[in-house]
Amino acid sequence: MASDTPGRMVTLGADAPDGGGPSPELYRRIEGRLSYPTDLLDIPGLLQGAILRSEYAHARLLRVDASRARDMPGVHAVVTADDVPGLNRFGIVVRDQPVFCEDRVRYEGDAIAAVAVDTRAQARAALAAVEVAYEPLSLVTDPMTAEQQVPLHEGGNLLAQETFHRGDPEQAFAACAVVVEHDYRTPRQMHAFMETEGGIAIPDDAGGVHFRVGCQSGHRDAEQLADILALAPGQVTVEAMATGGAFGGKDELTVQPAAGILALKTGCPVMIHLDRFESCRAGMKRHPVTARMTTGCDADGRLLAHRVEAVLDTGAYASLGPAVLENFLDHASAPLYRIGAYAVSGRLVYTNNGVCGAFRGFGGNQATFAVESQLDALARELGLCPRELRRINLRSVDEPGSRHQPVRWTAPPVQVLRKAQASSLWSPETVPRGRWLTGTGMAMGAQGNGLGDGLPDAGGGRISLSREGRVRVEFGFSDYGQNIGEAITHSVCAVLGCQGSDVEVMLGHSRGPDSGPTSASRSSVLVHGVLAGMLPRWMEAVRCQAAELTGYPGDDLAHGPGGVFHQGRQVLSYRELAEHGRREAMVADARQDFPVAPGQDHPVGRYLQLQIATVARVMVDRLTGRVRVTDLHHITAAGRVIYPPGYLGQIEGAAVMGLGMTLTEDMPAEEGRLRRDNLDQYLIPTFHDAPTQRVDVLDGTPEDDPFPVRGVGELGIEAVAPAITAAIEAATGVRIRTLPVDPGVLLTAIHVRETAS
């Protein structure tokens, strides 16, 4: 693609490409009629499970006595570390988190015991009867000094350290005309999904366990659970059911180990469902980041040097922290911009401050907040328009990425910038200056698809004909509201020429195809590639069966609504094919490695890149310091739009999560205790806070592009925070570098600035 190839601009919600409206399942989800795992209350013999969690953020366990609890009415089982049949550890990257603590607790949500009872009231009483003796230990709460404190794990409190390096930064800084250095802090954000962590473990007659849970990878969960339960892999089945939100917070095991042990112990199905208080206390959070960035340019605004020193607080256990660190550093190297030399380093440390792991954006949006703020600071020092500074430094589509890896953009970055410059939000504000100060700002961001850095990243699928005569499409991906089922249905219908009612999508079953985790915005890419590999073979197999049954030549048959057609007339319905044909002959499988940069021994970074420019308009109250975001305009370059309602929902929904991270959401820790325990204290944006949003799609994807579809689940959050803080600066002259924006701090800074002027 040439650097100035024009792209088609589409405004979703206005002239959106054909794709139909929201699906019936989406309406069921919105109206609260979609069944989640924790709604399955009519299973015969179902017991209620509950987990006893630590009272301390760091302590030695001297004694755990569950004898009194075991004798209480309604109690079927009480289990502790002694009852774990197999490996008493789990973790996606490092298996360092105990199912039940044996000798030490490392955060106040650590699990010590679990009970299976008849009622929730009995669960509360039984947990209270478990006697635990603690010896409090010194706390590790400051990530900046964690490495010098008492070690929480063997090997110390430095879990991971990494540096990306290019050129000689010190020599490059010496040649800079302008250098800016600032500290940035981002919060510990909570996922706040509609359905908190929960699920059911159902024992079978052969000593195995079937899990119906909200999770993000049924296959990966099944592998870990088999080790914990000391079962053969085939004895553990995980059904990742439709889930009320995940965003990374259900990537790691949550309630499954405790529920599985209780199910084996009692021989009964056991449900564990965390209430909001327990989810706030024990659930996964976004990594808080403290970063110092130093960036320099020449007198014309060309970026010459960049240095980053960051510390990420992973909390008590690793989870996906090492991968988050890698992605943070990848984004901190400013992948959209040319920089002569850089040294980007980060440390990931253990503390007693809860547990942090995967979260939408995966470290990228924290880095982008700082990088984009640095560019605005340089522009201000140079007296240059921030948009012009970006134009000067944006990469072309023909250049390698910031880590010298080949990258594949869907549109030239400069075109995305031009569309942002043309946004109507730059027009003069109509609110008279007085109590409310108004301003507009923008930021850009890049987001890659896939696990990155050459990690094993493949996925598969299967297509067949069900007994009822529906086109059954199976993938291992989980459905937690990202419209993947609708996107699959739309893609299949577009190829077969059939109707949505002809298609049956089955997702998230560990006995089905392994598609890998539903994370890293990878599912859309793999769905498109796998469908392209298996649909033609399946269509040919069906035509062969239809030819045997009808006598018509297979080459003269075609797929259409409800079945197979000859010269425009249906000759067999899919139901008739299922009844009279050989269904085992009408099955096709495909598997694909996730696309990585070609021609490298060990790929680094992410090959498939997406872009976004977000323009924000804000109003700042001069009496309270409160900020209201009135408008967000997103210009996206993320490949071909397959399902417009899903694309729009992903961008807008992610942006609202970014709005919360920027203005209201934080889970501060004090002496190892998280200070918010419910949504009346932890403030997520409501409909009242949601701004008017517009999403434009810049698509210059050629028809013969081998990777025309990208995943946009994380793209919408990428540039929201720096766009809002840029708009606040335009309104007030004050730049905020610590999130969420503190109204008191902002108000004081406004008054100081106004007094000085």
PDB file of C-alpha atoms in Angstrom, residues 160-165 289-293 306-312 325 328-330 332-333 342-348:
ATOM      1  CA  ALA A 160      10.422  -9.260  35.738  1.00  0.00           C
ATOM      2  CA  GLN A 161      12.644  -6.589  34.261  1.00  0.00           C
ATOM      3  CA  GLU A 162      13.000  -5.700  30.598  1.00  0.00           C
ATOM      4  CA  THR A 163      14.587  -3.012  28.433  1.00  0.00           C
ATOM      5  CA  PHE A 164      14.030  -2.140  24.785  1.00  0.00           C
ATOM      6  CA  HIS A 165      16.982  -0.232  23.356  1.00  0.00           C
ATOM      7  CA  VAL A 289       2.086   2.318  36.703  1.00  0.00           C
ATOM      8  CA  THR A 290       4.582   4.944  37.796  1.00  0.00           C
ATOM      9  CA  ALA A 291       6.740   6.140  34.930  1.00  0.00           C
ATOM     10  CA  ARG A 292       9.292   8.842  34.297  1.00  0.00           C
ATOM     11  CA  MET A 293       9.581   9.852  30.659  1.00  0.00           C
ATOM     12  CA  HIS A 306      13.398   9.062  24.401  1.00  0.00           C
ATOM     13  CA  ARG A 307      13.946   7.446  27.784  1.00  0.00           C
ATOM     14  CA  VAL A 308      11.401   5.635  29.946  1.00  0.00           C
ATOM     15  CA  GLU A 309      11.798   4.209  33.447  1.00  0.00           C
ATOM     16  CA  ALA A 310       8.632   2.518  34.694  1.00  0.00           C
ATOM     17  CA  VAL A 311       7.518   0.427  37.662  1.00  0.00           C
ATOM     18  CA  LEU A 312       4.401  -1.747  37.471  1.00  0.00           C
ATOM     19  CA  LEU A 325       5.059  -5.346  31.145  1.00  0.00           C
ATOM     20  CA  PHE A 328       3.594  -1.554  28.142  1.00  0.00           C
ATOM     21  CA  LEU A 329       7.192  -1.222  26.972  1.00  0.00           C
ATOM     22  CA  ASP A 330       6.200  -1.929  23.382  1.00  0.00           C
ATOM     23  CA  ALA A 332       6.202   3.180  25.532  1.00  0.00           C
ATOM     24  CA  SER A 333       8.621   2.977  22.595  1.00  0.00           C
ATOM     25  CA  TYR A 342      15.537   5.303  22.924  1.00  0.00           C
ATOM     26  CA  ALA A 343      15.956   3.260  26.086  1.00  0.00           C
ATOM     27  CA  VAL A 344      12.639   2.000  27.430  1.00  0.00           C
ATOM     28  CA  SER A 345      12.865  -0.033  30.616  1.00  0.00           C
ATOM     29  CA  GLY A 346      10.411  -1.352  33.148  1.00  0.00           C
ATOM     30  CA  ARG A 347      10.288  -3.363  36.352  1.00  0.00           C
ATOM     31  CA  LEU A 348       7.412  -5.548  37.491  1.00  0.00           C
TER      32      LEU A 348
END
